[in-house]
Amino acid sequence: MRTSTRSHRRVFIPFALITSATLLLTACGSGPDGSGSAGTAQAAAASGAIPTEDVVSAVRKDAKAAALLPSGVSGLTLAVSVGGTPPGTSYLDDGKTLAGQDIDFAQAVAKVLGLRLRTEQASFEAILPALDSGKYDVGIGNFGVTTERLRTIDFVTYINDGQGFATREDSELTKVTDLKQLCGLNIATGAGTTFEATLEDNKHVCTDAGKKAYEVQTYSEQGAIWSSVQQGRSDVVMSTINGLRYAVAQQEGLKFLNEFHRLDVGFAFEKGTKLAPAFRAAVDRLIADGTYARILDKWGTTGSAIEKSQISPPELKD
């Protein structure tokens, strides 16, 4: 496998630790079930600060999980998509320290497996294709497990998130249960995401019904998506359930509409990776020792908990 022969030749640096700081335009909101989560998430929401307590440094190496790694692997290159909106990966106010739910999970798994991580930032849409080319060993960025992605990517799941909608408070929309409700509207979403694919694949529902198709507006930065909605260039946002709840909680004039489609979310690897069993064991170890719950509580996403990790499960169907 390319991963095992590629990784041990590199010079690795320790994964960045999360430091205490505040981040503009961030706060905690409700969990995915609509109720606020406890602990640091609530405190951060009240203060306007990103949650920064250390929930990872106490994690210790697990020999049984580490033994599942391919021979010779002591470090990996991790590709990170920096979206700018918690609980996804964003910068602290020093402009260089990365923080987010995915970051915490990656760091915690690395500690369980005794791995060093070299972190490289990449656009969301560039990470999955680069895994197959060998540029990166593993990718994070709230990657949902879909049938299409499973053709070329292996996943190790660690949360359950999915697709949802949000809009301005003055919108007549209260819930989106059918994409025909969006006909004639401008929909803002992230480039290269499952949201873009879902919207593009279903544009025909409007024309089939004799209505004007909605327009899909894609952006690489979350900040641009929300500016588009706030300024009226877009009517609706389609994004992650957790990310939408966070954004709506910390921006005035917006409302969360509803969950549309749940998806498992996982670490992404090239197809056929030999790293998957070790990563699955590491996630299960974090669930067993309570670290998993502490990470979710920190980011206000306890409604996204899973009972155990899986390797490349089929896409969840409604």
PDB file of C-alpha atoms in Angstrom:
ATOM      1  CA  MET A   1       0.000   0.000   0.000  1.00  0.00           C
ATOM      2  CA  ARG A   2       1.340   3.441  -0.839  1.00  0.00           C
ATOM      3  CA  THR A   3       0.469   4.811   2.580  1.00  0.00           C
ATOM      4  CA  SER A   4       2.838   2.605   4.557  1.00  0.00           C
ATOM      5  CA  THR A   5       5.819   3.048   2.276  1.00  0.00           C
ATOM      6  CA  ARG A   6       5.215   6.722   1.742  1.00  0.00           C
ATOM      7  CA  SER A   7       4.696   7.969   5.263  1.00  0.00           C
ATOM      8  CA  HIS A   8       7.765   6.861   7.195  1.00  0.00           C
ATOM      9  CA  ARG A   9      10.134   8.702   4.874  1.00  0.00           C
ATOM     10  CA  ARG A  10       8.743  12.103   5.692  1.00  0.00           C
ATOM     11  CA  VAL A  11       9.781  14.557   8.387  1.00  0.00           C
ATOM     12  CA  PHE A  12       6.821  15.082  10.669  1.00  0.00           C
ATOM     13  CA  ILE A  13       5.930  17.881  13.012  1.00  0.00           C
ATOM     14  CA  PRO A  14       3.562  17.580  15.992  1.00  0.00           C
ATOM     15  CA  PHE A  15      -0.089  18.315  15.401  1.00  0.00           C
ATOM     16  CA  ALA A  16      -1.033  21.856  16.459  1.00  0.00           C
ATOM     17  CA  LEU A  17      -2.477  22.083  19.946  1.00  0.00           C
ATOM     18  CA  ILE A  18      -5.610  24.045  20.556  1.00  0.00           C
ATOM     19  CA  THR A  19      -4.857  27.175  22.561  1.00  0.00           C
ATOM     20  CA  SER A  20      -7.168  29.425  24.536  1.00  0.00           C
ATOM     21  CA  ALA A  21      -8.347  32.333  22.421  1.00  0.00           C
ATOM     22  CA  THR A  22     -11.476  33.882  21.004  1.00  0.00           C
ATOM     23  CA  LEU A  23     -12.577  33.877  17.416  1.00  0.00           C
ATOM     24  CA  LEU A  24     -14.666  36.565  15.814  1.00  0.00           C
ATOM     25  CA  LEU A  25     -18.134  35.486  14.667  1.00  0.00           C
ATOM     26  CA  THR A  26     -18.194  32.206  16.549  1.00  0.00           C
ATOM     27  CA  ALA A  27     -20.288  30.794  19.350  1.00  0.00           C
ATOM     28  CA  CYS A  28     -21.984  27.606  20.379  1.00  0.00           C
ATOM     29  CA  GLY A  29     -25.562  26.885  19.503  1.00  0.00           C
ATOM     30  CA  SER A  30     -28.000  24.077  19.939  1.00  0.00           C
ATOM     31  CA  GLY A  31     -27.169  20.465  19.426  1.00  0.00           C
ATOM     32  CA  PRO A  32     -28.549  18.705  16.379  1.00  0.00           C
ATOM     33  CA  ASP A  33     -31.598  17.603  18.277  1.00  0.00           C
ATOM     34  CA  GLY A  34     -32.576  21.223  18.910  1.00  0.00           C
ATOM     35  CA  SER A  35     -31.565  21.281  22.563  1.00  0.00           C
ATOM     36  CA  GLY A  36     -28.532  23.102  23.855  1.00  0.00           C
ATOM     37  CA  SER A  37     -25.623  20.918  24.928  1.00  0.00           C
ATOM     38  CA  ALA A  38     -23.995  21.218  28.317  1.00  0.00           C
ATOM     39  CA  GLY A  39     -20.639  22.371  29.613  1.00  0.00           C
ATOM     40  CA  THR A  40     -18.208  24.430  27.623  1.00  0.00           C
ATOM     41  CA  ALA A  41     -20.458  24.794  24.599  1.00  0.00           C
ATOM     42  CA  GLN A  42     -22.997  26.793  26.600  1.00  0.00           C
ATOM     43  CA  ALA A  43     -20.329  28.871  28.309  1.00  0.00           C
ATOM     44  CA  ALA A  44     -18.743  29.707  24.988  1.00  0.00           C
ATOM     45  CA  ALA A  45     -22.074  30.737  23.529  1.00  0.00           C
ATOM     46  CA  ALA A  46     -22.614  33.140  26.385  1.00  0.00           C
ATOM     47  CA  SER A  47     -19.169  34.728  26.040  1.00  0.00           C
ATOM     48  CA  GLY A  48     -18.957  34.726  22.240  1.00  0.00           C
ATOM     49  CA  ALA A  49     -15.749  32.705  22.366  1.00  0.00           C
ATOM     50  CA  ILE A  50     -14.917  29.534  20.515  1.00  0.00           C
ATOM     51  CA  PRO A  51     -14.724  26.562  22.925  1.00  0.00           C
ATOM     52  CA  THR A  52     -11.031  25.931  23.575  1.00  0.00           C
ATOM     53  CA  GLU A  53     -10.718  23.668  26.594  1.00  0.00           C
ATOM     54  CA  ASP A  54      -8.265  20.829  26.179  1.00  0.00           C
ATOM     55  CA  VAL A  55     -10.101  17.512  25.848  1.00  0.00           C
ATOM     56  CA  VAL A  56      -7.340  15.662  24.024  1.00  0.00           C
ATOM     57  CA  SER A  57      -3.930  15.931  25.713  1.00  0.00           C
ATOM     58  CA  ALA A  58      -4.788  13.347  28.395  1.00  0.00           C
ATOM     59  CA  VAL A  59      -5.443  10.649  25.770  1.00  0.00           C
ATOM     60  CA  ARG A  60      -2.908   7.825  25.952  1.00  0.00           C
ATOM     61  CA  LYS A  61      -1.674   5.366  23.373  1.00  0.00           C
ATOM     62  CA  ASP A  62      -3.590   2.104  23.127  1.00  0.00           C
ATOM     63  CA  ALA A  63      -1.224  -0.737  22.249  1.00  0.00           C
ATOM     64  CA  LYS A  64      -3.908  -3.007  20.806  1.00  0.00           C
ATOM     65  CA  ALA A  65      -5.238  -0.319  18.480  1.00  0.00           C
ATOM     66  CA  ALA A  66      -1.742   0.783  17.464  1.00  0.00           C
ATOM     67  CA  ALA A  67      -0.813  -2.811  16.620  1.00  0.00           C
ATOM     68  CA  LEU A  68      -3.373  -2.685  13.804  1.00  0.00           C
ATOM     69  CA  LEU A  69      -1.348  -0.084  11.909  1.00  0.00           C
ATOM     70  CA  PRO A  70       0.606  -1.291   8.866  1.00  0.00           C
ATOM     71  CA  SER A  71       4.232  -2.067   9.618  1.00  0.00           C
ATOM     72  CA  GLY A  72       6.514   0.946   9.533  1.00  0.00           C
ATOM     73  CA  VAL A  73       3.820   3.633   9.834  1.00  0.00           C
ATOM     74  CA  SER A  74       4.715   6.181  12.512  1.00  0.00           C
ATOM     75  CA  GLY A  75       3.306   9.333  10.965  1.00  0.00           C
ATOM     76  CA  LEU A  76       0.728  10.472   8.437  1.00  0.00           C
ATOM     77  CA  THR A  77      -0.029  13.521   6.342  1.00  0.00           C
ATOM     78  CA  LEU A  78      -3.447  14.890   7.222  1.00  0.00           C
ATOM     79  CA  ALA A  79      -5.363  17.102   4.779  1.00  0.00           C
ATOM     80  CA  VAL A  80      -7.658  19.587   6.504  1.00  0.00           C
ATOM     81  CA  SER A  81     -10.446  21.651   5.009  1.00  0.00           C
ATOM     82  CA  VAL A  82     -10.691  24.979   6.831  1.00  0.00           C
ATOM     83  CA  GLY A  83     -14.269  26.161   6.482  1.00  0.00           C
ATOM     84  CA  GLY A  84     -14.237  29.052   8.934  1.00  0.00           C
ATOM     85  CA  THR A  85     -17.410  28.118  10.839  1.00  0.00           C
ATOM     86  CA  PRO A  86     -17.462  25.991  14.035  1.00  0.00           C
ATOM     87  CA  PRO A  87     -17.844  23.165  14.765  1.00  0.00           C
ATOM     88  CA  GLY A  88     -15.908  22.746  11.528  1.00  0.00           C
ATOM     89  CA  THR A  89     -12.240  23.671  11.352  1.00  0.00           C
ATOM     90  CA  SER A  90     -11.433  27.363  11.688  1.00  0.00           C
ATOM     91  CA  TYR A  91      -8.624  29.609  12.888  1.00  0.00           C
ATOM     92  CA  LEU A  92      -8.237  31.016  16.344  1.00  0.00           C
ATOM     93  CA  ASP A  93      -7.575  34.737  16.503  1.00  0.00           C
ATOM     94  CA  ASP A  94      -3.816  34.227  16.208  1.00  0.00           C
ATOM     95  CA  GLY A  95      -4.494  33.485  12.556  1.00  0.00           C
ATOM     96  CA  LYS A  96      -2.547  30.219  12.535  1.00  0.00           C
ATOM     97  CA  THR A  97      -3.896  27.822  15.163  1.00  0.00           C
ATOM     98  CA  LEU A  98      -6.583  25.471  13.865  1.00  0.00           C
ATOM     99  CA  ALA A  99      -9.525  24.494  16.057  1.00  0.00           C
ATOM    100  CA  GLY A 100     -12.656  22.466  15.486  1.00  0.00           C
ATOM    101  CA  GLN A 101     -14.401  19.187  16.104  1.00  0.00           C
ATOM    102  CA  ASP A 102     -12.556  17.401  13.278  1.00  0.00           C
ATOM    103  CA  ILE A 103      -9.233  18.679  14.610  1.00  0.00           C
ATOM    104  CA  ASP A 104      -9.980  17.311  18.077  1.00  0.00           C
ATOM    105  CA  PHE A 105     -10.951  13.909  16.688  1.00  0.00           C
ATOM    106  CA  ALA A 106      -7.870  13.716  14.462  1.00  0.00           C
ATOM    107  CA  GLN A 107      -5.558  14.653  17.295  1.00  0.00           C
ATOM    108  CA  ALA A 108      -7.232  12.228  19.717  1.00  0.00           C
ATOM    109  CA  VAL A 109      -7.043   9.312  17.251  1.00  0.00           C
ATOM    110  CA  ALA A 110      -3.379  10.107  16.561  1.00  0.00           C
ATOM    111  CA  LYS A 111      -2.646   9.935  20.286  1.00  0.00           C
ATOM    112  CA  VAL A 112      -4.425   6.581  20.648  1.00  0.00           C
ATOM    113  CA  LEU A 113      -2.368   5.181  17.765  1.00  0.00           C
ATOM    114  CA  GLY A 114       0.905   6.862  18.731  1.00  0.00           C
ATOM    115  CA  LEU A 115       1.076   8.674  15.383  1.00  0.00           C
ATOM    116  CA  ARG A 116       2.627  11.983  14.423  1.00  0.00           C
ATOM    117  CA  LEU A 117       0.580  14.095  12.043  1.00  0.00           C
ATOM    118  CA  ARG A 118       1.775  16.566   9.464  1.00  0.00           C
ATOM    119  CA  THR A 119      -1.141  18.845   8.715  1.00  0.00           C
ATOM    120  CA  GLU A 120      -1.670  20.382   5.298  1.00  0.00           C
ATOM    121  CA  GLN A 121      -4.577  22.676   4.488  1.00  0.00           C
ATOM    122  CA  ALA A 122      -6.495  22.101   1.274  1.00  0.00           C
ATOM    123  CA  SER A 123      -9.809  23.131  -0.228  1.00  0.00           C
ATOM    124  CA  PHE A 124     -12.701  20.815   0.543  1.00  0.00           C
ATOM    125  CA  GLU A 125     -13.176  19.814  -3.085  1.00  0.00           C
ATOM    126  CA  ALA A 126      -9.461  18.999  -3.556  1.00  0.00           C
ATOM    127  CA  ILE A 127      -8.962  16.575  -0.673  1.00  0.00           C
ATOM    128  CA  LEU A 128     -10.772  13.439  -1.837  1.00  0.00           C
ATOM    129  CA  PRO A 129      -9.176  13.337  -5.327  1.00  0.00           C
ATOM    130  CA  ALA A 130      -5.743  13.900  -3.756  1.00  0.00           C
ATOM    131  CA  LEU A 131      -6.104  10.872  -1.467  1.00  0.00           C
ATOM    132  CA  ASP A 132      -6.097   8.504  -4.433  1.00  0.00           C
ATOM    133  CA  SER A 133      -3.033  10.210  -5.912  1.00  0.00           C
ATOM    134  CA  GLY A 134      -1.077   9.636  -2.691  1.00  0.00           C
ATOM    135  CA  LYS A 135      -0.657  13.314  -1.842  1.00  0.00           C
ATOM    136  CA  TYR A 136      -2.358  12.846   1.532  1.00  0.00           C
ATOM    137  CA  ASP A 137      -2.830   9.826   3.797  1.00  0.00           C
ATOM    138  CA  VAL A 138      -6.088  10.905   5.428  1.00  0.00           C
ATOM    139  CA  GLY A 139      -8.541  13.758   5.028  1.00  0.00           C
ATOM    140  CA  ILE A 140     -10.946  15.530   7.363  1.00  0.00           C
ATOM    141  CA  GLY A 141     -13.612  18.094   6.576  1.00  0.00           C
ATOM    142  CA  ASN A 142     -16.974  16.689   7.688  1.00  0.00           C
ATOM    143  CA  PHE A 143     -16.945  14.283   4.752  1.00  0.00           C
ATOM    144  CA  GLY A 144     -20.298  12.517   4.531  1.00  0.00           C
ATOM    145  CA  VAL A 145     -20.401   8.870   3.490  1.00  0.00           C
ATOM    146  CA  THR A 146     -22.244   8.634   0.169  1.00  0.00           C
ATOM    147  CA  THR A 147     -22.667   5.892  -2.393  1.00  0.00           C
ATOM    148  CA  GLU A 148     -20.840   7.975  -4.976  1.00  0.00           C
ATOM    149  CA  ARG A 149     -17.847   8.634  -2.725  1.00  0.00           C
ATOM    150  CA  LEU A 150     -17.617   4.991  -1.664  1.00  0.00           C
ATOM    151  CA  ARG A 151     -16.650   4.100  -5.224  1.00  0.00           C
ATOM    152  CA  THR A 152     -13.238   5.721  -4.755  1.00  0.00           C
ATOM    153  CA  ILE A 153     -12.874   6.455  -1.025  1.00  0.00           C
ATOM    154  CA  ASP A 154     -12.826   4.436   2.197  1.00  0.00           C
ATOM    155  CA  PHE A 155     -14.219   5.978   5.363  1.00  0.00           C
ATOM    156  CA  VAL A 156     -13.882   5.383   9.085  1.00  0.00           C
ATOM    157  CA  THR A 157     -16.905   6.961  10.742  1.00  0.00           C
ATOM    158  CA  TYR A 158     -16.825   9.078  13.900  1.00  0.00           C
ATOM    159  CA  ILE A 159     -20.037  11.170  13.911  1.00  0.00           C
ATOM    160  CA  ASN A 160     -23.441  11.369  12.267  1.00  0.00           C
ATOM    161  CA  ASP A 161     -24.279  14.758  10.782  1.00  0.00           C
ATOM    162  CA  GLY A 162     -25.893  15.436   7.415  1.00  0.00           C
ATOM    163  CA  GLN A 163     -27.730  17.968   5.300  1.00  0.00           C
ATOM    164  CA  GLY A 164     -29.954  20.797   6.427  1.00  0.00           C
ATOM    165  CA  PHE A 165     -31.274  24.230   5.485  1.00  0.00           C
ATOM    166  CA  ALA A 166     -31.257  27.729   6.947  1.00  0.00           C
ATOM    167  CA  THR A 167     -32.549  31.079   5.757  1.00  0.00           C
ATOM    168  CA  ARG A 168     -33.322  34.629   6.853  1.00  0.00           C
ATOM    169  CA  GLU A 169     -35.895  35.143   9.575  1.00  0.00           C
ATOM    170  CA  ASP A 170     -38.162  37.042   7.199  1.00  0.00           C
ATOM    171  CA  SER A 171     -38.436  34.067   4.824  1.00  0.00           C
ATOM    172  CA  GLU A 172     -41.811  32.380   4.466  1.00  0.00           C
ATOM    173  CA  LEU A 173     -40.069  28.984   4.512  1.00  0.00           C
ATOM    174  CA  THR A 174     -40.463  27.062   7.754  1.00  0.00           C
ATOM    175  CA  LYS A 175     -39.326  23.595   6.687  1.00  0.00           C
ATOM    176  CA  VAL A 176     -37.913  22.051   3.502  1.00  0.00           C
ATOM    177  CA  THR A 177     -39.221  18.527   3.017  1.00  0.00           C
ATOM    178  CA  ASP A 178     -39.227  18.578  -0.793  1.00  0.00           C
ATOM    179  CA  LEU A 179     -36.758  20.350  -3.061  1.00  0.00           C
ATOM    180  CA  LYS A 180     -39.703  21.603  -5.137  1.00  0.00           C
ATOM    181  CA  GLN A 181     -40.203  24.112  -2.317  1.00  0.00           C
ATOM    182  CA  LEU A 182     -36.984  25.785  -3.496  1.00  0.00           C
ATOM    183  CA  CYS A 183     -38.034  26.293  -7.116  1.00  0.00           C
ATOM    184  CA  GLY A 184     -37.163  29.763  -8.359  1.00  0.00           C
ATOM    185  CA  LEU A 185     -34.889  30.501  -5.401  1.00  0.00           C
ATOM    186  CA  ASN A 186     -31.130  30.994  -5.136  1.00  0.00           C
ATOM    187  CA  ILE A 187     -29.487  28.317  -2.982  1.00  0.00           C
ATOM    188  CA  ALA A 188     -26.039  28.959  -1.489  1.00  0.00           C
ATOM    189  CA  THR A 189     -23.818  26.009  -0.621  1.00  0.00           C
ATOM    190  CA  GLY A 190     -20.209  24.827  -0.478  1.00  0.00           C
ATOM    191  CA  ALA A 191     -18.304  23.911  -3.618  1.00  0.00           C
ATOM    192  CA  GLY A 192     -17.564  20.205  -4.079  1.00  0.00           C
ATOM    193  CA  THR A 193     -19.926  19.114  -1.299  1.00  0.00           C
ATOM    194  CA  THR A 194     -22.714  16.567  -1.067  1.00  0.00           C
ATOM    195  CA  PHE A 195     -25.046  19.566  -0.867  1.00  0.00           C
ATOM    196  CA  GLU A 196     -23.987  20.805  -4.280  1.00  0.00           C
ATOM    197  CA  ALA A 197     -24.343  17.292  -5.712  1.00  0.00           C
ATOM    198  CA  THR A 198     -27.809  16.818  -4.186  1.00  0.00           C
ATOM    199  CA  LEU A 199     -29.025  20.150  -5.515  1.00  0.00           C
ATOM    200  CA  GLU A 200     -27.594  19.714  -9.003  1.00  0.00           C
ATOM    201  CA  ASP A 201     -28.848  16.135  -9.327  1.00  0.00           C
ATOM    202  CA  ASN A 202     -32.388  17.174  -8.431  1.00  0.00           C
ATOM    203  CA  LYS A 203     -32.822  20.423 -10.349  1.00  0.00           C
ATOM    204  CA  HIS A 204     -35.176  18.609 -12.678  1.00  0.00           C
ATOM    205  CA  VAL A 205     -37.854  18.327  -9.972  1.00  0.00           C
ATOM    206  CA  CYS A 206     -38.765  21.940 -10.643  1.00  0.00           C
ATOM    207  CA  THR A 207     -38.849  21.784 -14.426  1.00  0.00           C
ATOM    208  CA  ASP A 208     -40.660  18.436 -14.233  1.00  0.00           C
ATOM    209  CA  ALA A 209     -43.344  20.220 -12.241  1.00  0.00           C
ATOM    210  CA  GLY A 210     -43.479  23.092 -14.730  1.00  0.00           C
ATOM    211  CA  LYS A 211     -41.721  25.484 -12.358  1.00  0.00           C
ATOM    212  CA  LYS A 212     -38.607  27.612 -12.663  1.00  0.00           C
ATOM    213  CA  ALA A 213     -35.516  25.711 -11.509  1.00  0.00           C
ATOM    214  CA  TYR A 214     -33.649  26.924  -8.456  1.00  0.00           C
ATOM    215  CA  GLU A 215     -30.148  28.310  -8.942  1.00  0.00           C
ATOM    216  CA  VAL A 216     -27.206  26.694  -7.139  1.00  0.00           C
ATOM    217  CA  GLN A 217     -24.614  29.215  -5.957  1.00  0.00           C
ATOM    218  CA  THR A 218     -21.366  27.621  -4.752  1.00  0.00           C
ATOM    219  CA  TYR A 219     -18.719  29.162  -2.514  1.00  0.00           C
ATOM    220  CA  SER A 220     -15.397  27.926  -1.166  1.00  0.00           C
ATOM    221  CA  GLU A 221     -15.670  29.924   2.077  1.00  0.00           C
ATOM    222  CA  GLN A 222     -18.453  29.689   4.642  1.00  0.00           C
ATOM    223  CA  GLY A 223     -18.207  33.414   5.318  1.00  0.00           C
ATOM    224  CA  ALA A 224     -19.102  34.143   1.701  1.00  0.00           C
ATOM    225  CA  ILE A 225     -22.139  31.868   1.926  1.00  0.00           C
ATOM    226  CA  TRP A 226     -23.554  33.709   4.911  1.00  0.00           C
ATOM    227  CA  SER A 227     -22.788  37.138   3.450  1.00  0.00           C
ATOM    228  CA  SER A 228     -24.697  36.140   0.336  1.00  0.00           C
ATOM    229  CA  VAL A 229     -27.753  35.209   2.388  1.00  0.00           C
ATOM    230  CA  GLN A 230     -27.588  38.192   4.710  1.00  0.00           C
ATOM    231  CA  GLN A 231     -27.276  40.567   1.763  1.00  0.00           C
ATOM    232  CA  GLY A 232     -30.119  38.956  -0.161  1.00  0.00           C
ATOM    233  CA  ARG A 233     -28.129  37.509  -3.072  1.00  0.00           C
ATOM    234  CA  SER A 234     -29.112  34.022  -1.884  1.00  0.00           C
ATOM    235  CA  ASP A 235     -32.407  32.898  -0.406  1.00  0.00           C
ATOM    236  CA  VAL A 236     -31.453  29.673   1.377  1.00  0.00           C
ATOM    237  CA  VAL A 237     -28.306  27.918   2.626  1.00  0.00           C
ATOM    238  CA  MET A 238     -27.835  24.163   2.390  1.00  0.00           C
ATOM    239  CA  SER A 239     -25.010  22.898   4.596  1.00  0.00           C
ATOM    240  CA  THR A 240     -24.167  20.624   7.520  1.00  0.00           C
ATOM    241  CA  ILE A 241     -26.758  20.313  10.257  1.00  0.00           C
ATOM    242  CA  ASN A 242     -24.232  21.109  12.970  1.00  0.00           C
ATOM    243  CA  GLY A 243     -22.667  23.985  11.066  1.00  0.00           C
ATOM    244  CA  LEU A 244     -26.035  25.571  10.350  1.00  0.00           C
ATOM    245  CA  ARG A 245     -27.087  25.418  13.980  1.00  0.00           C
ATOM    246  CA  TYR A 246     -23.825  27.062  15.034  1.00  0.00           C
ATOM    247  CA  ALA A 247     -24.113  29.816  12.445  1.00  0.00           C
ATOM    248  CA  VAL A 248     -27.743  30.603  13.198  1.00  0.00           C
ATOM    249  CA  ALA A 249     -27.009  30.752  16.932  1.00  0.00           C
ATOM    250  CA  GLN A 250     -24.344  33.429  16.483  1.00  0.00           C
ATOM    251  CA  GLN A 251     -25.788  35.531  13.644  1.00  0.00           C
ATOM    252  CA  GLU A 252     -28.858  37.699  13.984  1.00  0.00           C
ATOM    253  CA  GLY A 253     -31.605  37.585  11.405  1.00  0.00           C
ATOM    254  CA  LEU A 254     -31.247  33.902  10.501  1.00  0.00           C
ATOM    255  CA  LYS A 255     -33.235  30.767  11.296  1.00  0.00           C
ATOM    256  CA  PHE A 256     -32.543  27.048  11.049  1.00  0.00           C
ATOM    257  CA  LEU A 257     -35.190  25.349   8.930  1.00  0.00           C
ATOM    258  CA  ASN A 258     -34.742  21.624   9.392  1.00  0.00           C
ATOM    259  CA  GLU A 259     -32.669  18.520   8.894  1.00  0.00           C
ATOM    260  CA  PHE A 260     -33.047  17.150   5.370  1.00  0.00           C
ATOM    261  CA  HIS A 261     -30.886  14.032   5.159  1.00  0.00           C
ATOM    262  CA  ARG A 262     -28.636  12.424   7.768  1.00  0.00           C
ATOM    263  CA  LEU A 263     -25.217  11.065   6.784  1.00  0.00           C
ATOM    264  CA  ASP A 264     -22.425   9.249   8.569  1.00  0.00           C
ATOM    265  CA  VAL A 265     -19.238  11.320   8.622  1.00  0.00           C
ATOM    266  CA  GLY A 266     -15.748   9.864   8.648  1.00  0.00           C
ATOM    267  CA  PHE A 267     -12.032  10.100   8.141  1.00  0.00           C
ATOM    268  CA  ALA A 268     -11.406   9.732   4.413  1.00  0.00           C
ATOM    269  CA  PHE A 269      -8.758   7.460   2.865  1.00  0.00           C
ATOM    270  CA  GLU A 270      -7.772   6.115  -0.521  1.00  0.00           C
ATOM    271  CA  LYS A 271      -9.796   3.054  -1.523  1.00  0.00           C
ATOM    272  CA  GLY A 272      -8.376  -0.155  -0.085  1.00  0.00           C
ATOM    273  CA  THR A 273      -6.436   1.549   2.701  1.00  0.00           C
ATOM    274  CA  LYS A 274      -4.869  -0.642   5.371  1.00  0.00           C
ATOM    275  CA  LEU A 275      -5.184   2.176   7.902  1.00  0.00           C
ATOM    276  CA  ALA A 276      -8.922   1.739   8.420  1.00  0.00           C
ATOM    277  CA  PRO A 277      -8.916  -1.013  11.089  1.00  0.00           C
ATOM    278  CA  ALA A 278      -6.563   0.971  13.327  1.00  0.00           C
ATOM    279  CA  PHE A 279      -8.582   4.170  12.972  1.00  0.00           C
ATOM    280  CA  ARG A 280     -11.816   2.317  13.729  1.00  0.00           C
ATOM    281  CA  ALA A 281     -10.286   0.793  16.846  1.00  0.00           C
ATOM    282  CA  ALA A 282      -9.031   4.224  17.921  1.00  0.00           C
ATOM    283  CA  VAL A 283     -12.462   5.838  17.563  1.00  0.00           C
ATOM    284  CA  ASP A 284     -14.048   2.981  19.520  1.00  0.00           C
ATOM    285  CA  ARG A 285     -11.410   3.445  22.214  1.00  0.00           C
ATOM    286  CA  LEU A 286     -12.288   7.148  22.480  1.00  0.00           C
ATOM    287  CA  ILE A 287     -15.969   6.222  22.807  1.00  0.00           C
ATOM    288  CA  ALA A 288     -15.173   3.730  25.576  1.00  0.00           C
ATOM    289  CA  ASP A 289     -12.938   6.008  27.660  1.00  0.00           C
ATOM    290  CA  GLY A 290     -15.219   9.070  27.546  1.00  0.00           C
ATOM    291  CA  THR A 291     -13.015  11.278  25.360  1.00  0.00           C
ATOM    292  CA  TYR A 292     -15.528  10.996  22.538  1.00  0.00           C
ATOM    293  CA  ALA A 293     -18.357  12.386  24.653  1.00  0.00           C
ATOM    294  CA  ARG A 294     -16.143  15.215  25.906  1.00  0.00           C
ATOM    295  CA  ILE A 295     -15.308  16.277  22.342  1.00  0.00           C
ATOM    296  CA  LEU A 296     -18.966  16.324  21.316  1.00  0.00           C
ATOM    297  CA  ASP A 297     -19.945  18.187  24.466  1.00  0.00           C
ATOM    298  CA  LYS A 298     -17.250  20.778  23.807  1.00  0.00           C
ATOM    299  CA  TRP A 299     -18.626  21.521  20.341  1.00  0.00           C
ATOM    300  CA  GLY A 300     -22.326  21.276  21.213  1.00  0.00           C
ATOM    301  CA  THR A 301     -22.889  18.291  18.917  1.00  0.00           C
ATOM    302  CA  THR A 302     -23.980  15.535  21.279  1.00  0.00           C
ATOM    303  CA  GLY A 303     -26.900  14.750  18.972  1.00  0.00           C
ATOM    304  CA  SER A 304     -24.347  13.532  16.401  1.00  0.00           C
ATOM    305  CA  ALA A 305     -22.972  10.734  18.576  1.00  0.00           C
ATOM    306  CA  ILE A 306     -22.528   7.217  17.203  1.00  0.00           C
ATOM    307  CA  GLU A 307     -22.352   4.015  19.235  1.00  0.00           C
ATOM    308  CA  LYS A 308     -19.410   2.527  17.345  1.00  0.00           C
ATOM    309  CA  SER A 309     -17.201   3.320  14.384  1.00  0.00           C
ATOM    310  CA  GLN A 310     -17.655   1.597  11.017  1.00  0.00           C
ATOM    311  CA  ILE A 311     -15.499   1.142   7.952  1.00  0.00           C
ATOM    312  CA  SER A 312     -17.200   2.363   4.761  1.00  0.00           C
ATOM    313  CA  PRO A 313     -20.822   1.657   5.734  1.00  0.00           C
ATOM    314  CA  PRO A 314     -23.493   2.140   3.058  1.00  0.00           C
ATOM    315  CA  GLU A 315     -25.002   5.579   2.694  1.00  0.00           C
ATOM    316  CA  LEU A 316     -27.860   6.198   5.103  1.00  0.00           C
ATOM    317  CA  LYS A 317     -31.244   6.300   3.400  1.00  0.00           C
ATOM    318  CA  ASP A 318     -34.276   8.196   4.610  1.00  0.00           C
TER     319      ASP A 318
END
